[in-house]
C-alpha cells in the first residue's frame, strides 16, 4: 500500500512497457516521479524489474516529451489549446472521411496495445470512421503465430504458452527472453525462472543464429542458419514419426490429422535438412528424442520464427511437436492461461463465427485481412497508389510506422503525401514530424492499468490493477477522452458531451457482461454506475470474467474494487488444463493438417535445393530499447549497441576491423553502419537492431538524434512477404557488406 513521507509518496504500479508486466514502486514528490524500483511484494514479479521499468522516471520526466497539442505551421509546429486542435481536426478530417471512409487509415502502435484507454476506445473510433484500413505492428511481428493458433485452436489470442515453472525441457526458437523479457509469454523475472529450470534438473535448448544472452545460459545452443526454423522443426517431427515416439495421451480424443501430419513431416529427416539448417543431423535427432522422452517438455517460438520466409510453417510445427508428444495442455507443457478480464478463450464459442482471416482484401496488392487489420507491408502503397479508396488521411496512436514498417523510405514518402494526419503521441519522432495535429497523451501516472491482451499469455493466473497515481493536471486530457472526441468529430457530432459517448460504449459492454454473467442488464448497469471511462469497462469485464463476482451472485468474486484493495495483485494459481473447453474451432477439435498450412509445404521442400547467400541479415533485441520509442528517454550505454555485428571469419574475408564504417546493401537500399566483430553471430550472418535511424529534420528527440544509429528497415523489402499471411521478412535478408567512407547514415 502507498506509504507517505511528508510530500513524498511511494505507490505500486505495473510496468506497461513490455510483456513481463513487472510490479514497480513509484516514488513521487508532488506530481514528479523521483525514482522507480522493483516491487518486492508484487504477487507475480516478486521484486524483479528490467532496466526499462526502473527507467520509467526518465520517461515521465523527459524534457522532449510533447505536453501541449501542436498544430502544423509551415515547416514546423505551434502550440495550441485542446479546443484549437480539435477545431482543426473538425475542419479537415470529416470531409475526407465523407468522400470514402476507407480513405482514412488508423495505425496503432505497440504502446497502445498495453494501455487500457486505447485498448478499449480505439475500436469505437474505427467503427465511427467505417474504415478497413487498419494497421498495427501485430502484422509485422506476430501474424504467423496468430494465424496458426486461429487455425488450430480457433482464436489468434488463444495461444498455448510454456508452463515454464513446471517444465523439464524447454526448447526456444527465435526468442531471446533474457533481453526481451519474453514475448507472447508473460513471465516476469524470466532469468530466475530459467535458473530454477536448471536447478531442478531440467534442460534449456536455444535455437538461434546468434549466441544471445539466453543462448549463453542454455544447456545446448543450436546456431541455425536464418530462415531454416521450419525445416529444423519438420525434422524433429520426422524423427518422432520414424521412431514411433508420438504419444498424445488424453489429447487423442480431441485431435484430428495426427497420422497425416507425421506422414507429411517424414521426408524432412535430419539428414535431409542438416546442410540447409547448418546443423549436425545427429544433434537434431538427439533433440527430438530428448524432447519426446522428457517428463514434461515444451517448444516455444517467437519473433525470429514469425519474421522469416516460412513463419507460418515454423509456428505450425511448434504446435505439432507439442501435441504429438502429449505436451499440450498438461503441467510443464504448453498450457492456456485464463485471463481474469475474459477474452476469446473464455467467452462462449460461436461455431458459426467466420475465421478472422481473409474476410476482405487490401486495395492495391490484394493482401488478406487478419484479425481486423491489413498487413502493414501495404501501408505505403495504400497511400501512394491513386484510385478509389486511396488513403488520404491517417490517425496514429503511439505508433512510429516510419521506423517500424518495412521499406521505411517509401513509408516516409507516403506520410509526406497525406492530405491530413493526426497523431496521438508524446514525441516528435520520424512519423509524427509529418503530422498536421499532434495530441499528447497524459503522463503514465494519471492512467489506470490492466493489460487486457497480455493476461492471455501469463505463465501464472494472476489478476492485477494499477489505479491512477494522480489526477490529470491542467492541460492534460485522458487518452480515452481524446479518442472519444475524435469519434464524435468523425460522426459529425463534435459538440456531443464525452459522458454521453462514454455511456454509449458502456451500454454495449453492459449487454455483453449481463449475458456472460446471466444477469439483467439493468442490474449490471446499476452495479457499475459509480464508475466511468476505462475503469467502468474494466470492472464489467472483471466481474463477468472467469473469476468474477457475477455482479454480486458469487461471494468474494473478482471486482475492480477488490483489485484496488490488493494493489500487489491476487494469485489464482498455476495454469490448469483447459481442453476441450478452450477450443474455439467450428467443430471444437484440433485439426493438425489445415489446408491453409499444408499448401506451403512444397515451397518449404523447394528451399532444400536453394543456394545459401553469402551473408544473411537478422534482427536483434536490446535491453534498454522498445522498438524506436525509448531511445530518447533511455539512451543506449555505447554506440556499439546499434552497430552491425559481424563474425570474425566474415570480417577477415572482407578486410574489416572493429569500428569500420561499412555500407550494408540489400535489394531495397543501402545504409551505413559501424562494425562490431563478435562471436555472437555465426559465420554468414550479420545483425542489426530494430528501431534506429533517428535522422532528418523536424525531430524533437534530442538525445536519440545525437546517436541516430542505422535504420535496418531501409533494407527490408515490403514486397517480399510470407505468402500465407503477408508478414514481412526481417530475418534472413541477403545483404552485401563492404567498407565505406564515413558519412550520413
Coordinates of N, CA, C and O in Angstrom, one line a residue, residues 92-176:
X92 N -10.8 19.6 -41.1 CA -10.1 18.9 -42.2 C -10.4 17.4 -42.3 O -10.3 16.9 -43.4
X93 N -10.7 16.7 -41.2 CA -10.8 15.3 -41.3 C -12.2 14.8 -41.8 O -12.2 14.0 -42.7
X94 N -13.3 15.3 -41.3 CA -14.6 14.8 -41.8 C -14.8 14.8 -43.3 O -15.4 13.9 -43.9
X95 N -14.4 15.9 -44.0 CA -14.6 15.9 -45.5 C -13.9 14.7 -46.2 O -14.5 14.1 -47.1
X96 N -12.8 14.3 -45.7 CA -12.0 13.2 -46.2 C -12.8 11.9 -46.0 O -13.0 11.0 -46.8
X97 N -13.2 11.7 -44.7 CA -14.0 10.5 -44.4 C -15.3 10.4 -45.1 O -15.7 9.3 -45.6
X98 N -15.9 11.6 -45.4 CA -17.2 11.6 -46.1 C -17.0 11.2 -47.5 O -18.0 10.5 -48.1
X99 N -15.9 11.5 -48.1 CA -15.7 11.0 -49.5 C -15.6 9.5 -49.6 O -16.2 8.9 -50.5
X100 N -14.9 8.9 -48.6 CA -14.7 7.5 -48.6 C -14.2 7.1 -47.3 O -13.0 7.5 -47.0
X101 N -14.9 6.4 -46.4 CA -14.4 6.0 -45.1 C -13.0 5.3 -45.2 O -12.2 5.5 -44.3
X102 N -12.8 4.5 -46.2 CA -11.5 3.8 -46.3 C -10.3 4.7 -46.7 O -9.2 4.3 -46.6
X103 N -10.6 6.0 -47.0 CA -9.6 6.9 -47.3 C -8.9 7.4 -46.0 O -7.9 8.2 -46.0
X104 N -9.4 7.1 -44.8 CA -8.8 7.4 -43.5 C -8.3 6.1 -42.9 O -9.1 5.2 -42.6
X105 N -7.0 6.0 -42.7 CA -6.4 4.8 -42.1 C -6.1 5.1 -40.6 O -6.0 6.2 -40.2
X106 N -6.0 4.0 -39.8 CA -5.6 4.1 -38.4 C -4.4 3.1 -38.2 O -4.5 2.0 -38.6
X107 N -3.4 3.7 -37.6 CA -2.2 2.9 -37.3 C -2.0 2.9 -35.8 O -1.8 4.0 -35.2
X108 N -2.1 1.8 -35.1 CA -2.0 1.7 -33.6 C -0.7 1.0 -33.3 O -0.5 -0.1 -33.7
X109 N 0.2 1.7 -32.5 CA 1.5 1.1 -32.2 C 1.5 0.2 -31.0 O 0.5 0.1 -30.3
X110 N 2.6 -0.4 -30.7 CA 2.7 -1.3 -29.6 C 2.4 -0.7 -28.2 O 1.7 -1.3 -27.4
X111 N 2.8 0.5 -27.9 CA 2.4 1.1 -26.6 C 0.9 1.1 -26.4 O 0.4 0.9 -25.3
X112 N 0.2 1.4 -27.5 CA -1.3 1.5 -27.4 C -1.9 0.1 -27.0 O -2.9 0.1 -26.3
X113 N -1.3 -0.9 -27.4 CA -1.8 -2.3 -27.1 C -1.7 -2.6 -25.6 O -2.3 -3.5 -25.1
X114 N -0.8 -1.9 -24.9 CA -0.6 -2.2 -23.5 C -1.2 -1.2 -22.5 O -0.9 -1.2 -21.3
X115 N -2.1 -0.3 -23.0 CA -2.7 0.6 -22.2 C -4.3 0.5 -22.3 O -4.8 0.1 -23.3
X116 N -4.9 0.7 -21.1 CA -6.4 0.5 -21.1 C -7.1 1.4 -22.1 O -8.0 0.9 -22.8
X117 N -6.8 2.6 -22.1 CA -7.6 3.6 -22.9 C -7.7 3.2 -24.3 O -8.8 3.0 -24.9
X118 N -6.5 3.1 -25.0 CA -6.7 2.7 -26.5 C -7.2 1.3 -26.6 O -7.8 1.0 -27.7
X119 N -6.9 0.4 -25.7 CA -7.4 -1.0 -25.8 C -8.9 -1.0 -25.9 O -9.5 -1.9 -26.5
X120 N -9.5 -0.1 -25.1 CA -11.0 -0.1 -25.0 C -11.7 0.9 -25.9 O -12.9 0.7 -26.2
X121 N -11.0 1.9 -26.3 CA -11.7 3.0 -27.1 C -11.2 3.2 -28.5 O -11.8 4.1 -29.2
X122 N -10.2 2.4 -29.0 CA -9.8 2.6 -30.4 C -10.9 2.0 -31.3 O -11.2 2.5 -32.4
X123 N -11.4 0.8 -31.0 CA -12.4 0.2 -31.8 C -13.6 1.0 -32.1 O -14.1 1.1 -33.2
X124 N -14.2 1.7 -31.1 CA -15.3 2.6 -31.4 C -14.9 3.7 -32.3 O -15.7 4.1 -33.2
X125 N -13.7 4.2 -32.3 CA -13.2 5.2 -33.3 C -13.2 4.6 -34.7 O -13.6 5.2 -35.6
X126 N -12.6 3.4 -34.8 CA -12.5 2.8 -36.1 C -13.9 2.5 -36.7 O -14.2 2.8 -37.9
X127 N -14.8 2.1 -35.8 CA -16.2 1.9 -36.2 C -16.9 3.1 -36.7 O -17.6 3.2 -37.7
X128 N -16.6 4.2 -36.0 CA -17.2 5.5 -36.4 C -16.7 6.0 -37.7 O -17.4 6.5 -38.5
X129 N -15.4 5.8 -38.0 CA -14.8 6.1 -39.3 C -15.4 5.2 -40.4 O -15.7 5.6 -41.5
X130 N -15.5 3.9 -40.1 CA -16.0 2.9 -41.0 C -14.9 2.4 -42.0 O -15.2 2.0 -43.1
X131 N -13.7 2.5 -41.5 CA -12.5 2.2 -42.4 C -12.1 0.7 -42.2 O -12.2 0.2 -41.1
X132 N -11.6 0.1 -43.3 CA -11.0 -1.2 -43.2 C -9.4 -1.0 -43.3 O -8.7 -2.0 -43.2
X133 N -9.0 0.2 -43.4 CA -7.5 0.4 -43.5 C -7.0 0.6 -42.1 O -6.8 1.7 -41.6
X134 N -6.8 -0.5 -41.4 CA -6.3 -0.5 -40.0 C -5.0 -1.3 -40.0 O -4.9 -2.4 -40.6
X135 N -4.0 -0.7 -39.3 CA -2.7 -1.3 -39.3 C -2.1 -1.3 -37.9 O -2.5 -0.5 -37.0
X136 N -1.2 -2.3 -37.6 CA -0.5 -2.3 -36.3 C 0.7 -3.1 -36.5 O 0.9 -3.9 -37.4
X137 N 1.6 -3.1 -35.5 CA 2.8 -4.0 -35.5 C 2.5 -5.5 -35.4 O 3.4 -6.3 -35.7
X138 N 1.2 -5.8 -35.1 CA 0.9 -7.2 -35.0 C 1.1 -7.9 -36.3 O 1.5 -9.1 -36.3
X139 N 0.9 -7.3 -37.4 CA 1.1 -7.9 -38.7 C 2.5 -7.9 -39.1 O 2.9 -8.5 -40.1
X140 N 3.4 -7.3 -38.3 CA 4.8 -7.3 -38.6 C 5.5 -8.3 -37.7 O 6.5 -9.0 -38.2
X141 N 5.1 -8.5 -36.5 CA 5.9 -9.4 -35.6 C 5.2 -10.6 -35.0 O 5.9 -11.5 -34.5
X142 N 3.9 -10.8 -35.2 CA 3.2 -11.9 -34.6 C 2.3 -12.7 -35.5 O 1.8 -13.7 -35.2
X143 N 2.1 -12.1 -36.7 CA 1.0 -12.6 -37.5 C 1.0 -14.1 -37.8 O 0.0 -14.8 -37.7
X144 N 2.2 -14.7 -38.2 CA 2.2 -16.2 -38.5 C 1.7 -17.0 -37.2 O 1.0 -18.0 -37.4
X145 N 2.2 -16.5 -36.1 CA 1.8 -17.2 -34.8 C 0.3 -17.1 -34.6 O -0.4 -18.1 -34.3
X146 N -0.3 -15.9 -34.8 CA -1.7 -15.7 -34.6 C -2.5 -16.6 -35.6 O -3.5 -17.1 -35.3
X147 N -2.0 -16.6 -36.9 CA -2.6 -17.4 -37.9 C -2.7 -18.8 -37.6 O -3.8 -19.5 -37.7
X148 N -1.6 -19.4 -37.2 CA -1.6 -20.8 -36.8 C -2.5 -21.1 -35.6 O -3.2 -22.1 -35.6
X149 N -2.4 -20.3 -34.6 CA -3.3 -20.5 -33.4 C -4.8 -20.4 -33.8 O -5.6 -21.1 -33.2
X150 N -5.1 -19.5 -34.7 CA -6.5 -19.4 -35.1 C -6.9 -20.7 -35.8 O -8.0 -21.2 -35.6
X151 N -6.1 -21.2 -36.7 CA -6.5 -22.4 -37.4 C -6.6 -23.6 -36.5 O -7.5 -24.5 -36.7
X152 N -5.7 -23.8 -35.6 CA -5.6 -25.0 -34.7 C -6.6 -24.9 -33.5 O -7.2 -25.8 -33.2
X153 N -6.6 -23.7 -32.9 CA -7.4 -23.6 -31.6 C -8.6 -22.6 -31.7 O -9.4 -22.6 -30.8
X154 N -8.7 -21.9 -32.8 CA -9.9 -21.1 -33.0 C -9.8 -19.6 -32.7 O -10.8 -18.9 -33.0
X155 N -8.7 -19.1 -32.1 CA -8.6 -17.7 -31.9 C -7.1 -17.3 -31.9 O -6.3 -18.1 -31.4
X156 N -6.8 -16.2 -32.5 CA -5.4 -15.7 -32.5 C -4.8 -15.4 -31.2 O -3.6 -15.5 -31.0
X157 N -5.6 -15.1 -30.2 CA -5.1 -14.9 -28.8 C -5.1 -16.2 -28.0 O -4.5 -16.2 -26.9
X158 N -5.7 -17.2 -28.6 CA -5.8 -18.5 -27.8 C -4.5 -19.3 -27.9 O -4.5 -20.4 -28.4
X159 N -3.4 -18.7 -27.5 CA -2.1 -19.4 -27.6 C -1.8 -20.2 -26.4 O -2.0 -19.8 -25.2
X160 N -1.2 -21.4 -26.6 CA -0.7 -22.2 -25.6 C 0.7 -21.8 -25.3 O 1.5 -21.8 -26.2
X161 N 1.0 -21.4 -24.1 CA 2.3 -20.9 -23.7 C 3.1 -21.8 -22.9 O 2.5 -22.7 -22.2
X162 N 4.4 -21.7 -22.8 CA 5.2 -22.6 -22.0 C 4.9 -22.5 -20.5 O 4.9 -21.4 -19.9
X163 N 4.6 -23.6 -19.9 CA 4.4 -23.7 -18.4 C 5.8 -23.8 -17.8 O 6.3 -24.8 -17.3
X164 N 6.5 -22.6 -17.9 CA 8.0 -22.6 -17.7 C 8.4 -23.0 -16.3 O 9.4 -23.5 -16.0
X165 N 7.5 -22.7 -15.3 CA 7.8 -23.0 -13.9 C 7.7 -24.5 -13.6 O 8.1 -24.9 -12.5
X166 N 7.1 -25.3 -14.5 CA 7.0 -26.7 -14.2 C 7.6 -27.7 -15.2 O 7.5 -28.9 -15.1
X167 N 8.1 -27.1 -16.3 CA 8.6 -27.9 -17.4 C 10.0 -28.5 -17.0 O 10.7 -28.0 -16.1
X168 N 10.4 -29.6 -17.7 CA 11.7 -30.2 -17.5 C 12.5 -30.1 -18.8 O 13.7 -30.4 -18.7
X169 N 11.9 -29.6 -19.9 CA 12.7 -29.5 -21.1 C 12.1 -28.3 -21.9 O 10.9 -28.4 -22.3
X170 N 12.8 -27.2 -22.1 CA 12.3 -26.0 -22.7 C 13.1 -25.8 -24.0 O 14.3 -25.6 -24.0
X171 N 12.4 -25.8 -25.1 CA 13.0 -25.6 -26.5 C 12.6 -24.2 -27.0 O 11.4 -24.1 -27.2
X172 N 13.5 -23.3 -27.1 CA 13.1 -21.9 -27.5 C 13.7 -21.7 -28.9 O 14.9 -21.9 -29.2
X173 N 12.9 -21.1 -29.8 CA 13.3 -20.8 -31.1 C 12.9 -19.3 -31.4 O 11.8 -18.9 -31.1
X174 N 13.9 -18.6 -32.0 CA 13.6 -17.2 -32.4 C 13.2 -16.3 -31.3 O 12.4 -15.3 -31.5
X175 N 13.7 -16.5 -30.1 CA 13.4 -15.7 -28.9 C 14.6 -15.5 -28.0 O 15.4 -16.4 -27.9
X176 N 14.7 -14.3 -27.5 CA 15.8 -14.0 -26.5 C 15.2 -13.4 -25.3 O 15.4 -12.2 -25.0

